[in-house]
Each structure stands twice: as structure tokens, then as C-alpha cells.
CSV table of C-alpha atoms in Angstrom, one decimal:
chain,number,residue,atom,x,y,z
E,1,MET,CA,-0.3,0.0,0.0
E,2,GLN,CA,2.0,3.0,-1.3
E,3,LYS,CA,-0.2,4.8,-2.5
E,4,ILE,CA,-3.7,5.9,-1.1
E,5,LEU,CA,-6.4,7.8,-2.8
E,6,VAL,CA,-8.9,9.6,-0.4
E,7,ALA,CA,-12.5,9.5,-1.7
E,8,ASN,CA,-13.3,12.7,0.2
E,9,ARG,CA,-12.9,16.6,0.2
E,10,GLY,CA,-12.3,19.0,3.1
E,11,GLU,CA,-10.6,19.0,6.0
E,12,ILE,CA,-11.3,15.2,6.4
E,13,ALA,CA,-9.2,14.6,3.5
E,14,ILE,CA,-6.2,16.6,4.4
E,15,ARG,CA,-6.5,14.7,7.7
E,16,VAL,CA,-6.2,11.6,6.2
E,17,MET,CA,-3.2,12.8,3.8
E,18,ARG,CA,-1.4,14.2,6.9
E,19,SER,CA,-1.2,10.2,8.8
E,20,ALA,CA,-0.2,8.7,5.5
E,21,ARG,CA,2.2,11.4,4.9
E,22,GLU,CA,3.9,10.2,8.1
E,23,MET,CA,3.6,6.8,7.3
E,24,GLY,CA,5.7,7.4,4.1
E,25,ILE,CA,2.8,6.7,1.8
E,26,LYS,CA,1.5,8.4,-1.2
E,27,THR,CA,-1.6,10.2,-1.7
E,28,VAL,CA,-4.6,11.4,-4.3
E,29,ALA,CA,-7.2,13.7,-4.4
E,30,VAL,CA,-9.8,13.6,-6.1
E,31,TYR,CA,-11.9,17.0,-7.0
E,32,SER,CA,-15.1,18.4,-8.4
E,33,ALA,CA,-15.0,21.8,-10.7
E,34,ALA,CA,-16.1,23.5,-7.1
E,35,ASP,CA,-13.2,22.6,-4.9
E,36,ARG,CA,-10.0,22.7,-8.3
E,37,THR,CA,-8.2,25.2,-5.9
E,38,ALA,CA,-9.2,23.3,-2.5
E,39,LEU,CA,-6.5,23.0,0.1
E,40,HIS,CA,-6.9,19.2,-0.2
E,41,VAL,CA,-6.1,19.4,-4.0
E,42,ARG,CA,-2.7,21.0,-3.2
E,43,TYR,CA,-1.6,19.4,0.2
E,44,ALA,CA,-2.4,15.8,-2.1
E,45,ASP,CA,0.7,14.4,-4.3
E,46,GLU,CA,-1.6,14.1,-7.5
E,47,ALA,CA,-5.2,15.2,-8.2
E,48,VAL,CA,-7.5,14.1,-10.8
E,49,PHE,CA,-10.6,15.9,-12.0
E,50,ILE,CA,-14.2,13.9,-11.0
E,51,GLY,CA,-16.7,15.9,-12.0
E,52,GLU,CA,-18.9,18.9,-12.3
E,53,ALA,CA,-19.9,20.7,-8.0
E,54,PRO,CA,-22.9,18.5,-7.7
E,55,ALA,CA,-22.1,15.5,-5.2
E,56,ASN,CA,-24.1,13.3,-7.4
E,57,GLN,CA,-21.6,14.0,-10.6
E,58,SER,CA,-18.4,13.7,-9.0
E,59,TYR,CA,-17.5,12.5,-5.3
E,60,LEU,CA,-20.3,10.2,-5.5
E,61,VAL,CA,-19.8,8.2,-8.4
E,62,GLY,CA,-18.0,5.3,-7.7
E,63,GLU,CA,-16.8,4.2,-10.8
E,64,LYS,CA,-15.2,7.5,-11.4
E,65,ILE,CA,-13.3,6.9,-8.5
E,66,ILE,CA,-12.2,3.7,-8.8
E,67,GLU,CA,-11.2,5.0,-12.9
E,68,ALA,CA,-9.1,7.8,-11.2
E,69,CYS,CA,-7.1,4.6,-8.7
E,70,ARG,CA,-6.5,2.7,-12.3
E,71,LEU,CA,-5.3,6.2,-13.9
E,72,THR,CA,-2.8,7.2,-10.8
E,73,GLY,CA,-1.8,3.9,-9.9
E,74,ALA,CA,-3.3,4.1,-6.3
E,75,THR,CA,-4.0,0.3,-4.2
E,76,ALA,CA,-6.5,1.9,-2.1
E,77,ILE,CA,-9.5,3.8,-0.6
E,78,HIS,CA,-9.9,5.8,2.0
E,79,PRO,CA,-13.5,7.2,2.2
E,80,GLY,CA,-13.4,9.8,4.9
E,81,TYR,CA,-17.0,10.2,6.2
E,82,GLY,CA,-20.0,11.2,4.2
E,83,PHE,CA,-20.0,10.7,0.3
E,84,LEU,CA,-19.6,6.8,0.1
E,85,SER,CA,-18.4,6.0,2.8
E,86,GLU,CA,-20.8,3.5,4.1
E,87,ASN,CA,-22.4,2.6,0.9
E,88,SER,CA,-21.6,-1.6,0.8
E,89,ALA,CA,-22.8,-1.6,-2.5
E,90,PHE,CA,-19.3,0.8,-3.6
E,91,ALA,CA,-17.7,-1.1,-1.1
E,92,ALA,CA,-18.1,-4.3,-3.4
E,93,LYS,CA,-17.1,-2.5,-6.4
E,94,VAL,CA,-13.8,-1.9,-4.9
E,95,ARG,CA,-13.2,-5.2,-4.0
E,96,GLU,CA,-14.1,-6.8,-7.6
E,97,ALA,CA,-11.7,-4.1,-9.0
E,98,GLY,CA,-8.6,-5.7,-6.7
E,99,LEU,CA,-8.5,-2.1,-4.5
E,100,THR,CA,-8.4,-2.1,-1.3
E,101,LEU,CA,-11.2,-0.1,1.1
E,102,ILE,CA,-9.5,1.6,4.0
E,103,GLY,CA,-13.0,0.1,6.2
E,104,PRO,CA,-14.9,-3.1,6.9
E,105,SER,CA,-16.4,-5.1,4.3
E,106,PRO,CA,-19.1,-4.2,2.0
E,107,GLU,CA,-21.7,-7.1,4.2
E,108,ALA,CA,-20.8,-5.5,7.4
E,109,MET,CA,-21.6,-2.1,5.3
E,110,GLU,CA,-25.0,-3.6,4.4
E,111,ILE,CA,-25.9,-4.9,7.9
E,112,MET,CA,-25.3,-2.0,9.9
E,113,GLY,CA,-26.8,0.3,7.2
E,114,ASN,CA,-30.2,-0.6,8.2
E,115,LYS,CA,-31.1,-0.3,11.8
E,116,LEU,CA,-33.3,-3.2,11.9
E,117,SER,CA,-30.4,-5.7,10.5
E,118,ALA,CA,-28.3,-4.3,13.1
E,119,LYS,CA,-30.9,-4.5,15.7
E,120,ALA,CA,-31.1,-8.5,14.9
E,121,ALA,CA,-27.0,-9.1,14.6
E,122,ALA,CA,-27.0,-6.9,18.5
E,123,LEU,CA,-29.7,-9.1,19.5
E,124,LYS,CA,-27.0,-12.0,18.8
E,125,TYR,CA,-25.0,-10.8,22.1
E,126,ASN,CA,-28.0,-9.5,23.9
E,127,ILE,CA,-27.1,-5.8,23.5
E,128,PRO,CA,-29.7,-4.1,25.5
E,129,MET,CA,-32.7,-2.3,23.0
E,130,VAL,CA,-35.2,0.3,23.6
E,131,PRO,CA,-38.3,-1.1,23.7
E,132,GLY,CA,-40.1,-1.6,20.4
E,133,THR,CA,-40.8,-3.5,17.0
E,134,GLU,CA,-38.3,-5.5,15.8
E,135,GLU,CA,-39.3,-5.5,11.9
E,136,ALA,CA,-40.7,-3.2,9.3
E,137,ILE,CA,-44.1,-2.0,9.6
E,138,THR,CA,-46.1,-0.4,6.4
E,139,ASP,CA,-49.8,-1.5,8.1
E,140,VAL,CA,-51.0,2.0,9.2
E,141,PRO,CA,-53.5,0.3,11.6
E,142,GLU,CA,-51.2,-2.7,13.0
E,143,ALA,CA,-48.3,-0.3,13.7
E,144,LYS,CA,-50.5,2.4,16.0
E,145,LEU,CA,-51.5,-1.4,17.9
E,146,ARG,CA,-48.0,-2.4,18.2
E,147,ALA,CA,-48.0,1.8,19.6
E,148,ILE,CA,-49.8,1.6,22.5
E,149,GLU,CA,-48.7,-1.2,23.4
E,150,VAL,CA,-45.0,0.1,23.6
E,151,GLY,CA,-46.7,2.8,25.0
E,152,PHE,CA,-46.4,6.8,24.2
E,153,PRO,CA,-45.1,9.0,24.0
E,154,ILE,CA,-42.9,6.4,21.1
E,155,LEU,CA,-40.6,7.1,17.8
E,156,ILE,CA,-41.2,6.3,14.3
E,157,LYS,CA,-37.8,5.8,12.9
E,158,ALA,CA,-36.7,5.0,9.3
E,159,ALA,CA,-34.8,2.1,9.1
E,160,ALA,CA,-32.9,3.0,6.6
E,161,GLY,CA,-30.2,6.5,6.8
E,162,GLY,CA,-29.7,9.0,9.7
E,163,GLY,CA,-29.9,12.7,10.5
E,164,GLY,CA,-33.4,12.9,11.8
E,165,LYS,CA,-34.7,12.0,9.0
E,166,GLY,CA,-37.9,9.9,8.0
E,167,MET,CA,-38.2,10.8,12.3
E,168,ARG,CA,-40.8,11.5,14.5
E,169,ILE,CA,-42.2,11.9,18.3
E,170,VAL,CA,-45.4,10.6,18.4
E,171,GLU,CA,-46.7,11.6,22.1
E,172,GLN,CA,-50.8,10.5,21.8
E,173,ALA,CA,-52.4,8.2,19.7
E,174,ASP,CA,-54.9,10.2,18.0
E,175,ASP,CA,-51.6,11.7,16.1
E,176,PHE,CA,-50.2,8.2,14.8
E,177,GLU,CA,-51.6,7.6,11.7
E,178,GLU,CA,-50.9,11.0,10.7
E,179,GLN,CA,-47.0,11.3,11.9
E,180,MET,CA,-46.2,7.8,10.3
E,181,GLN,CA,-47.1,9.0,7.3
E,182,LEU,CA,-44.8,11.7,7.0
E,183,ALA,CA,-42.2,9.7,8.4
E,184,VAL,CA,-43.0,6.6,5.7
E,185,SER,CA,-43.0,9.5,3.1
E,186,GLU,CA,-39.9,11.5,4.3
E,187,ALA,CA,-38.2,7.9,4.4
E,188,THR,CA,-39.0,7.3,1.1
E,189,SER,CA,-37.7,10.7,-0.3
E,190,ALA,CA,-34.4,10.3,1.6
E,191,PHE,CA,-33.0,7.3,1.4
E,192,GLY,CA,-35.3,5.3,-1.6
E,193,ASP,CA,-36.6,3.0,1.1
E,194,GLY,CA,-40.0,3.7,3.7
E,195,SER,CA,-39.1,1.1,5.6
E,196,VAL,CA,-39.8,2.4,9.8
E,197,PHE,CA,-40.3,0.8,12.5
E,198,ILE,CA,-41.2,1.7,16.4
E,199,GLU,CA,-39.5,2.3,19.6
E,200,ARG,CA,-40.5,3.7,22.7
E,201,TYR,CA,-39.5,7.8,23.2
E,202,VAL,CA,-36.7,8.2,25.8
E,203,SER,CA,-37.4,11.6,26.8
E,204,SER,CA,-34.1,13.0,28.2
E,205,PRO,CA,-31.7,11.3,26.7
E,206,ARG,CA,-28.1,11.5,26.4
E,207,HIS,CA,-26.3,10.6,23.2
E,208,ILE,CA,-23.0,8.0,23.9
E,209,GLU,CA,-20.7,6.4,21.4
E,210,ILE,CA,-18.4,3.9,22.0
E,211,GLN,CA,-15.1,4.3,19.5
E,212,VAL,CA,-14.2,0.4,18.0
E,213,LEU,CA,-11.4,-1.2,16.5
E,214,GLY,CA,-11.4,-4.0,14.9
E,215,ASP,CA,-8.8,-6.4,13.0
E,216,THR,CA,-8.8,-9.0,10.7
E,217,HIS,CA,-6.9,-11.5,12.9
E,218,GLY,CA,-10.5,-11.3,14.6
E,219,ASN,CA,-8.6,-9.0,17.5
E,220,ILE,CA,-11.8,-6.1,18.5
E,221,VAL,CA,-11.0,-3.4,21.3
E,222,HIS,CA,-12.7,0.1,22.3
E,223,LEU,CA,-11.6,3.3,22.3
E,224,PHE,CA,-13.8,4.3,25.4
E,225,GLU,CA,-16.6,6.7,24.8
E,226,ARG,CA,-17.6,10.5,23.4
E,227,ASP,CA,-20.8,12.2,24.4
E,228,CYS,CA,-22.5,13.2,21.7
E,229,SER,CA,-26.0,15.5,23.7
E,230,VAL,CA,-25.4,18.7,22.4
E,231,GLN,CA,-27.1,18.9,18.3
E,232,ARG,CA,-29.6,20.7,16.6
E,233,ARG,CA,-31.8,19.2,14.1
E,234,HIS,CA,-31.2,15.4,15.8
E,235,GLN,CA,-27.0,16.3,14.3
E,236,LYS,CA,-24.6,17.0,17.0
E,237,VAL,CA,-22.6,19.9,17.3
E,238,ILE,CA,-20.6,19.6,20.1
E,239,GLU,CA,-19.0,16.1,21.2
E,240,GLU,CA,-16.4,15.0,24.6
E,241,ALA,CA,-14.0,11.8,26.1
E,242,PRO,CA,-14.8,11.0,28.1
E,243,SER,CA,-18.4,11.8,29.3
E,244,PHE,CA,-19.0,13.7,32.5
E,245,ILE,CA,-21.8,11.3,33.3
E,246,LEU,CA,-20.7,7.8,32.9
E,247,THR,CA,-19.5,5.4,35.8
E,248,GLU,CA,-16.2,3.2,35.5
E,249,ALA,CA,-18.6,0.4,36.0
E,250,ILE,CA,-21.5,1.8,32.8
E,251,ARG,CA,-18.0,2.4,30.8
E,252,ALA,CA,-16.9,-0.6,31.2
E,253,GLU,CA,-20.3,-2.3,30.7
E,254,MET,CA,-20.9,0.0,27.0
E,255,GLY,CA,-17.5,-1.3,25.9
E,256,ARG,CA,-18.4,-4.7,25.9
E,257,CYS,CA,-21.7,-4.2,24.6
E,258,ALA,CA,-19.8,-2.2,21.9
E,259,VAL,CA,-17.3,-4.7,20.6
E,260,ASP,CA,-19.8,-7.4,20.7
E,261,VAL,CA,-22.2,-5.5,18.2
E,262,ALA,CA,-18.4,-5.3,16.3
E,263,ARG,CA,-17.8,-9.0,16.8
E,264,SER,CA,-21.4,-9.7,15.2
E,265,VAL,CA,-20.8,-9.1,12.2
E,266,ASN,CA,-17.1,-9.5,12.1
E,267,TYR,CA,-16.1,-6.0,12.1
E,268,THR,CA,-13.2,-4.8,10.8
E,269,GLY,CA,-11.3,-1.1,10.7
E,270,ALA,CA,-12.6,2.0,12.8
E,271,GLY,CA,-16.4,1.9,13.6
E,272,THR,CA,-18.6,3.4,16.3
E,273,VAL,CA,-21.5,2.0,18.2
E,274,GLU,CA,-24.1,4.7,19.4
E,275,PHE,CA,-26.1,4.3,22.5
E,276,ILE,CA,-29.0,6.4,24.3
E,277,LEU,CA,-29.2,6.4,28.1
E,278,ASP,CA,-31.7,7.2,30.0
E,279,ASP,CA,-32.2,9.4,33.4
E,280,ASP,CA,-31.7,6.2,35.6
E,281,LEU,CA,-27.9,5.5,33.4
E,282,ASN,CA,-29.5,2.7,31.4
E,283,PHE,CA,-27.9,2.5,27.8
E,284,TYR,CA,-29.7,1.0,24.9
E,285,PHE,CA,-27.8,0.4,21.3
E,286,LEU,CA,-29.4,2.6,18.4
E,287,GLU,CA,-26.7,2.2,15.6
E,288,MET,CA,-23.1,1.2,14.5
E,289,ASN,CA,-21.4,4.1,11.7
E,290,THR,CA,-19.5,2.2,10.2
E,291,ARG,CA,-16.7,4.5,9.0
E,292,LEU,CA,-14.4,7.2,11.1
E,293,GLN,CA,-16.6,9.6,12.7
E,294,VAL,CA,-16.6,13.9,12.5
E,295,GLU,CA,-16.0,13.9,15.7
E,296,HIS,CA,-12.9,11.0,15.8
E,297,PRO,CA,-10.2,13.5,17.4
E,298,VAL,CA,-11.5,13.8,20.8
E,299,SER,CA,-11.0,10.2,20.8
E,300,GLU,CA,-7.1,10.2,20.2
E,301,LEU,CA,-6.7,13.1,22.3
E,302,ILE,CA,-7.6,10.8,25.5
E,303,THR,CA,-5.7,7.7,24.2
E,304,GLY,CA,-2.5,8.9,22.2
E,305,LEU,CA,-3.4,6.9,19.3
E,306,ASP,CA,-4.4,7.9,15.2
E,307,LEU,CA,-7.1,6.5,14.2
E,308,VAL,CA,-6.3,7.0,10.7
E,309,LYS,CA,-2.5,5.1,10.7
E,310,GLU,CA,-4.9,2.8,12.9
E,311,GLN,CA,-7.3,2.1,9.7
E,312,ILE,CA,-4.7,2.2,7.2
E,313,LYS,CA,-2.7,-0.9,9.4
E,314,ILE,CA,-5.7,-2.8,9.6
E,315,ALA,CA,-6.7,-2.5,6.1
E,316,ARG,CA,-2.8,-3.8,5.2
E,317,GLY,CA,-3.9,-7.0,7.7
E,318,GLU,CA,-1.6,-5.9,10.5
E,319,GLU,CA,-2.5,-7.2,14.0
E,320,LEU,CA,-3.3,-4.7,16.5
E,321,SER,CA,-0.6,-3.7,18.7
E,322,PHE,CA,-2.2,-3.1,21.8
E,323,LYS,CA,-4.6,-5.0,23.6
E,324,GLN,CA,-7.6,-3.8,26.0
E,325,GLU,CA,-5.8,-3.9,28.8
E,326,ASP,CA,-3.6,-1.7,27.3
E,327,LEU,CA,-6.0,1.5,26.8
E,328,LYS,CA,-6.3,4.1,29.0
E,329,ILE,CA,-8.0,7.8,29.1
E,330,SER,CA,-5.6,10.9,29.6
E,331,GLY,CA,-7.0,13.9,30.3
E,332,HIS,CA,-9.7,15.4,28.5
E,333,ALA,CA,-11.2,16.7,25.0
E,334,MET,CA,-13.7,19.1,23.8
E,335,GLU,CA,-14.9,19.1,20.0
E,336,LEU,CA,-16.9,21.9,18.3
E,337,ARG,CA,-18.0,21.8,15.0
E,338,VAL,CA,-17.7,25.1,13.5
E,339,TYR,CA,-20.4,25.5,10.6
E,340,ALA,CA,-21.1,28.0,7.9
E,341,GLU,CA,-24.6,28.3,9.7
E,342,ASP,CA,-26.6,31.6,11.4
E,343,PRO,CA,-27.1,29.6,14.9
E,344,ALA,CA,-29.7,33.2,15.0
E,345,ASN,CA,-31.9,31.9,11.8
E,346,ASN,CA,-32.5,28.4,13.0
E,347,PHE,CA,-29.1,27.0,12.1
E,348,LEU,CA,-29.4,27.6,8.4
E,349,PRO,CA,-26.4,27.7,6.2
E,350,ASP,CA,-25.1,30.9,5.2
E,351,ILE,CA,-22.6,30.7,2.1
E,352,GLY,CA,-20.4,33.3,1.2
E,353,THR,CA,-17.1,34.2,1.1
E,354,LEU,CA,-14.4,34.1,4.5
E,355,GLN,CA,-13.2,37.6,4.0
E,356,THR,CA,-11.6,36.9,7.8
E,357,TYR,CA,-9.9,33.7,8.2
E,358,THR,CA,-7.6,33.4,11.8
E,359,THR,CA,-7.1,30.2,13.2
E,360,PRO,CA,-6.6,29.9,17.1
E,361,LYS,CA,-2.9,28.2,18.9
E,362,GLY,CA,-1.5,27.9,21.7
E,363,PRO,CA,-1.4,24.3,24.3
E,364,GLY,CA,-4.4,22.2,24.1
E,365,VAL,CA,-5.7,23.7,20.5
E,366,ARG,CA,-5.9,21.4,17.1
E,367,VAL,CA,-8.1,22.8,14.3
E,368,ASP,CA,-9.0,20.4,11.4
E,369,ASP,CA,-9.5,22.4,8.6
E,370,GLY,CA,-9.7,22.7,4.8
E,371,PHE,CA,-10.3,26.5,4.2
E,372,GLU,CA,-8.4,29.5,4.1
E,373,GLN,CA,-9.0,33.3,3.5
E,374,GLY,CA,-10.5,34.5,0.8
E,375,MET,CA,-12.0,31.0,0.2
E,376,GLU,CA,-15.5,30.5,-1.2
E,377,ILE,CA,-17.9,28.3,1.4
E,378,PRO,CA,-19.7,26.3,-1.9
E,379,ILE,CA,-23.2,25.4,-1.5
E,380,TYR,CA,-22.5,21.7,-2.8
E,381,TYR,CA,-21.6,20.5,0.2
E,382,ASP,CA,-22.0,20.4,4.3
E,383,PRO,CA,-21.3,24.0,5.6
E,384,MET,CA,-19.1,22.5,8.3
E,385,ILE,CA,-15.9,25.1,8.0
E,386,ALA,CA,-13.5,23.2,10.2
E,387,LYS,CA,-13.4,21.3,13.9
E,388,LEU,CA,-12.0,23.3,16.7
E,389,ILE,CA,-10.5,20.6,19.5
E,390,THR,CA,-8.8,21.2,22.7
E,391,TYR,CA,-7.3,19.2,25.5
E,392,GLY,CA,-6.7,19.7,28.9
E,393,ALA,CA,-6.0,17.8,32.2
E,394,ASN,CA,-9.4,17.6,33.2
E,395,ARG,CA,-13.3,18.6,32.2
E,396,GLU,CA,-12.7,22.4,33.3
E,397,GLU,CA,-9.3,22.6,31.3
E,398,ALA,CA,-11.1,21.5,28.1
E,399,ILE,CA,-13.3,24.2,28.2
E,400,ALA,CA,-11.4,26.9,29.0
E,401,ARG,CA,-9.2,26.3,26.6
E,402,MET,CA,-12.2,25.9,24.0
E,403,ILE,CA,-13.7,29.6,25.2
E,404,ARG,CA,-10.3,31.0,24.4
E,405,ALA,CA,-9.7,29.5,21.0
E,406,ILE,CA,-13.3,30.3,20.3
E,407,ASP,CA,-12.3,33.8,21.0
E,408,GLU,CA,-9.4,33.7,19.0
E,409,TYR,CA,-10.7,32.0,16.4
E,410,GLN,CA,-11.3,35.4,14.1
E,411,ILE,CA,-14.2,34.3,10.8
E,412,THR,CA,-16.1,37.1,8.6
E,413,GLY,CA,-18.0,37.4,5.7
E,414,ILE,CA,-20.0,34.6,6.7
E,415,LYS,CA,-22.1,33.5,10.1
E,416,THR,CA,-20.5,30.6,11.8
E,417,THR,CA,-21.4,28.2,15.4
E,418,LEU,CA,-18.4,29.8,17.0
E,419,GLY,CA,-20.9,31.9,19.1
E,420,PHE,CA,-23.0,29.4,20.0
E,421,GLY,CA,-20.1,27.2,21.1
E,422,LYS,CA,-19.1,29.7,23.0
E,423,PHE,CA,-22.5,29.9,24.5
E,424,VAL,CA,-22.7,26.3,25.5
E,425,MET,CA,-19.4,26.0,27.6
E,426,GLN,CA,-20.5,28.7,29.6
E,427,HIS,CA,-24.0,27.5,30.8
E,428,GLU,CA,-23.8,26.2,33.6
E,429,ALA,CA,-26.1,23.0,32.1
E,430,PHE,CA,-23.2,22.0,30.3
E,431,THR,CA,-20.3,22.9,32.8
E,432,SER,CA,-22.3,21.3,35.7
E,433,GLY,CA,-22.5,17.8,33.3
E,434,GLN,CA,-26.6,17.8,33.8
E,435,PHE,CA,-27.6,18.2,30.0
E,436,ASP,CA,-29.5,15.7,26.9
E,437,THR,CA,-29.8,15.7,23.3
E,438,HIS,CA,-32.2,18.9,23.8
E,439,PHE,CA,-30.3,21.1,24.9
E,440,VAL,CA,-30.8,23.3,22.2
E,441,LYS,CA,-34.6,23.8,22.8
E,442,LYS,CA,-34.6,24.1,26.5
E,443,TYR,CA,-31.5,27.2,26.9
E,444,PHE,CA,-30.6,28.5,23.7
E,445,THR,CA,-32.1,31.6,22.2
E,446,PRO,CA,-30.9,33.8,19.4
E,447,GLU,CA,-30.4,37.1,21.9
E,448,ALA,CA,-28.0,34.9,23.9
E,449,LEU,CA,-25.3,35.4,20.5
E,450,GLU,CA,-26.1,39.2,19.9
E,451,GLN,CA,-23.3,40.1,22.5
E,452,HIS,CA,-20.5,37.7,21.1
E,453,ASN,CA,-21.6,38.9,17.8
E,454,ASP,CA,-21.2,42.9,18.4
E,455,ASP,CA,-17.9,41.9,20.2
E,456,GLU,CA,-16.8,40.0,16.7
E,457,ALA,CA,-17.8,43.0,14.8
E,458,LEU,CA,-15.8,45.1,16.4
E,459,ILE,CA,-12.7,42.7,16.8
E,460,ALA,CA,-13.4,42.1,12.7
E,461,ALA,CA,-13.3,46.0,11.8
E,462,LEU,CA,-10.1,46.3,13.6
E,463,VAL,CA,-8.7,42.9,11.7
E,464,MET,CA,-9.4,44.9,8.3
E,465,GLU,CA,-8.2,48.0,9.6
E,466,GLN,CA,-4.9,46.5,10.0
E,467,LEU,CA,-4.8,44.5,6.9
E,468,LEU,CA,-5.2,47.8,4.6
E,469,ASN,CA,-2.2,49.1,7.1
E,470,ASN,CA,-0.2,46.3,5.9
E,471,LYS,CA,-0.7,46.3,1.8
E,472,SER,CA,-0.5,50.2,1.8
E,473,SER,CA,2.6,50.0,3.2
E,474,ALA,CA,4.0,47.0,1.5
E,475,PRO,CA,6.5,47.1,-1.8
E,476,ASN,CA,4.6,46.2,-4.9
E,477,THR,CA,6.8,43.1,-6.0
E,478,VAL,CA,5.5,40.0,-7.7
E,479,ALA,CA,8.0,37.1,-8.2
E,480,ASN,CA,8.0,34.6,-10.6
E,481,ASN,CA,10.4,32.1,-11.8
E,482,GLY,CA,8.4,30.5,-14.4
E,483,GLN,CA,8.0,27.2,-12.3
E,484,GLN,CA,4.7,25.3,-11.0
E,485,SER,CA,4.0,24.0,-8.1
E,486,ASN,CA,4.0,20.4,-8.1
E,487,TRP,CA,0.3,20.1,-6.7
E,488,VAL,CA,0.0,21.8,-10.4
E,489,LYS,CA,2.1,19.4,-12.0
E,490,ASN,CA,0.0,16.7,-10.8
E,491,ARG,CA,-3.5,17.6,-10.9
E,492,ARG,CA,-5.2,15.8,-13.6
E,493,GLY,CA,-8.0,17.5,-15.3
């Protein structure tokens, strides 16, 4: 495995390439028309143009990814997250082409890609489940009877997909028919699969997930937990590791269950087993994500492991170099997803130009990003700009560093979630650890951002004034020796 193609873009593409470079492995980027000058294209050793800006004409076309491997001689593909990373049909095509996918088998992806088959696999090991149905239901009257048996409030969930699509909370029986029809319609539109099932609704849950690693020799370990309870629209915004609320006994039991879930499908590579935790600290299996997670850096910081390097080693057939008893939690880590979104406007995407873009630095601060000042935020892809991660000896230090890093992180030209992140870090419910997945609904209001935005505007004006002063005093010289940089010479298309 001397050359890897990274079938992704932005910060995760660069993240993978950095680990590969440290291992002496060449990398190939793929790019759409919107990403011709993107940082991941410049960072890679080679780059291949794969289509127009919309993802369904570029990053989601598996045949183009495989053809790019043929053009460049890459023998393995790292899918990152999103796009084709959990597509079992693509994974099968990669294998058929004689290439290595740095991830689990197509069979494991297919089973865990459907919530119902995932639950069936997990039940082999008696993993705790939220009371509900174990099969898809399409008959509305029958589904209503089952819902009454489970007990309201209930949750109607799409069997395929995620991100809150095809999900409906039903408080009483009179609302069931309408909400089920809406859930089926949304699931069909989003995933091409209208299958839904029913679970009892856990009213104040914590979202806890366990990072797992499995090699091709039958070894599976867990890398402890992440708490991902601060969410908007059922999608994570802030993650931390370890969880403030878990006891050592619950942590060990959740870890054991996560390993068993992975073992149920002979899992290889990095994956995440997700659970919900109720008020009484009972946990229940939700699903398994068969890829590297957005929030993997917090697990890396508390364990000292490079998860991308471990993925590559596993894909090369190497045995894990450590056992479960070798792994220990050290310190505490926080992650804020810095989105180009307006928290004051229901977190709607805010597209534009990064007029000012200065990242924070200093002890315990890590920024995984794929943008620089002057770049446009494309409308075609997920609006995440960067991941801001902080690490400290304990939770208090990690929070303090996150607040300091947010203050240092200067972005103008678009709205971002930085101000929201600071609001969370300073809120008593978060600092005390007494929060759940309804944090935004319970505590957040647009007015909370007004003071932060006023401060940002003042700082941005001062930065812009300084930039203009520097520009007017700089010598007007241009250096050009007629040579092309490597990224230009090696870009195809």
C-alpha cells in the first residue's frame, strides 16, 4: 500500500493525507469543479478531476473514484466520512476491482447500514434495546396497535439512513396515523426506502457512542466513549471524551457491548457504536456507523492513538499492536463543529466568502480544517468549515481552552457556530454536566448571541483596518520564476 486515493474533500481529506504522509504513503486527491483550488487538492501528491460540483456528478460516482485509482496507480481508497463511506455497493465494487477499501467489509456495511438488521445482529449478544418493534411495519392500523403496546410517547424511525430524516415523535394515539405517513414519505424521499419501525421515546436522553477498532485477526477493542448530546436538528455540534456522566462500571459495560456489536458482523477497521442513556443511566443500542466519525479527534487525544494510521495498518492486514488492557483514558477533550450556519436563524446554512479567517493556536488546541482566507464556502456540500478541538488535563481545562480558542478564532464574511459554541461552554447546564439532547431547545435563544456578535464585528473591523494598513505599506513586488508547483503539475483534469 504505497499510494492511497482519498475519496473525499475538505478537512477530512487533508486529515487522512497527513497521516499517510507520516507513514511514507503517497496520496491522490479527487476534486469537483467547485474544488479545483481546494486545500486538499494542493496537499495531495496527485489530483484527479472527477466531475461537476454537485456531489451526484462527482464525489458520489463510484466508477469515477475507481477509474482515478487506475489512472494514478493507487491501490487503496480511504472514503473519509459521508459521501460513499458507508455505501456497501461501492465497497463491493472496490473489492471487485482488486483494490483495498480502508474500512469494513461490504457485508458488515450492509447489515449495519439498516437499523433493523443492525438490531437483529446485536440481539445475538443480548445488547440492551429500547422497547419497540424488531421489524419494519407498513400497515398503519397494525403499527398503531403495536405503538399502543409499547406505550406513548413513541418514536417512529426510518430503517435506513439517519440525521433525523424519517423520524417522528408521537405523543398520543390520535396523532399516530398522520405522523407515520409523514415518516414513511420522508424516508422514501431521503433514502429510497420507506421502511419504518417503532421505539419507545426516551424523553431526556444522553447520546453516548463508543469508538471501536477491529483487525483481520479477530481482535476487537474499544477506545472508550464520546458524549455527543449537544445537537441541533438531531445532528451533533459539540462532542467530548470521556463522558462526564458515566461511572467506571457503566463505561466498562458499554465498551463490552460495543465490542460485541462489532463482533456480531466480524467488523474490521474503525467504527462507532451509538447508544442512548436515560435518566436512570440505563443504556440502549441505537446503531453502528461503519466509518471514521467526524468527532474522532477527541478519542485520539484521550488515548494517544492516530485512528487513521490504525485504519491503514488494519487494511494492510496488520494485527492491532495493543490490547484492551493497554488502553487508558488520559485527560479530557472537546470538539466544536464550526459550521457556516446562522444559529440565530435556526442554524440555516450561510454561504459566502471567508473575508477573515484566522485560526487559534497555543497549548491544547487543534484545528482540522480545509479552508483559508479568501475562499468561498460552496453551496453543494456540508457547510462544516472546521473542527475546533481542545485538550486539557481535565474537563474544566478543556472547556477553558475551548472558550479561549473560540475568542481567538476569527471568521468574517459568513455566520458561524463559534458564538453558539461559546454559549454552550459557559452555560451552567453544560459545565455541571446536567444536560441532554434537548440542550438547544431548552436553553438556546438567538438573543444569547447578540453580545458575542457585537464583539466579533468590532474585532473584525480592527483586523480589516490592520490588513489595509499593512497592504498600503508593503512593497509592490511579484516573484515568478516560471516554475509550476507540484500540486499544479500533478493535477489531472
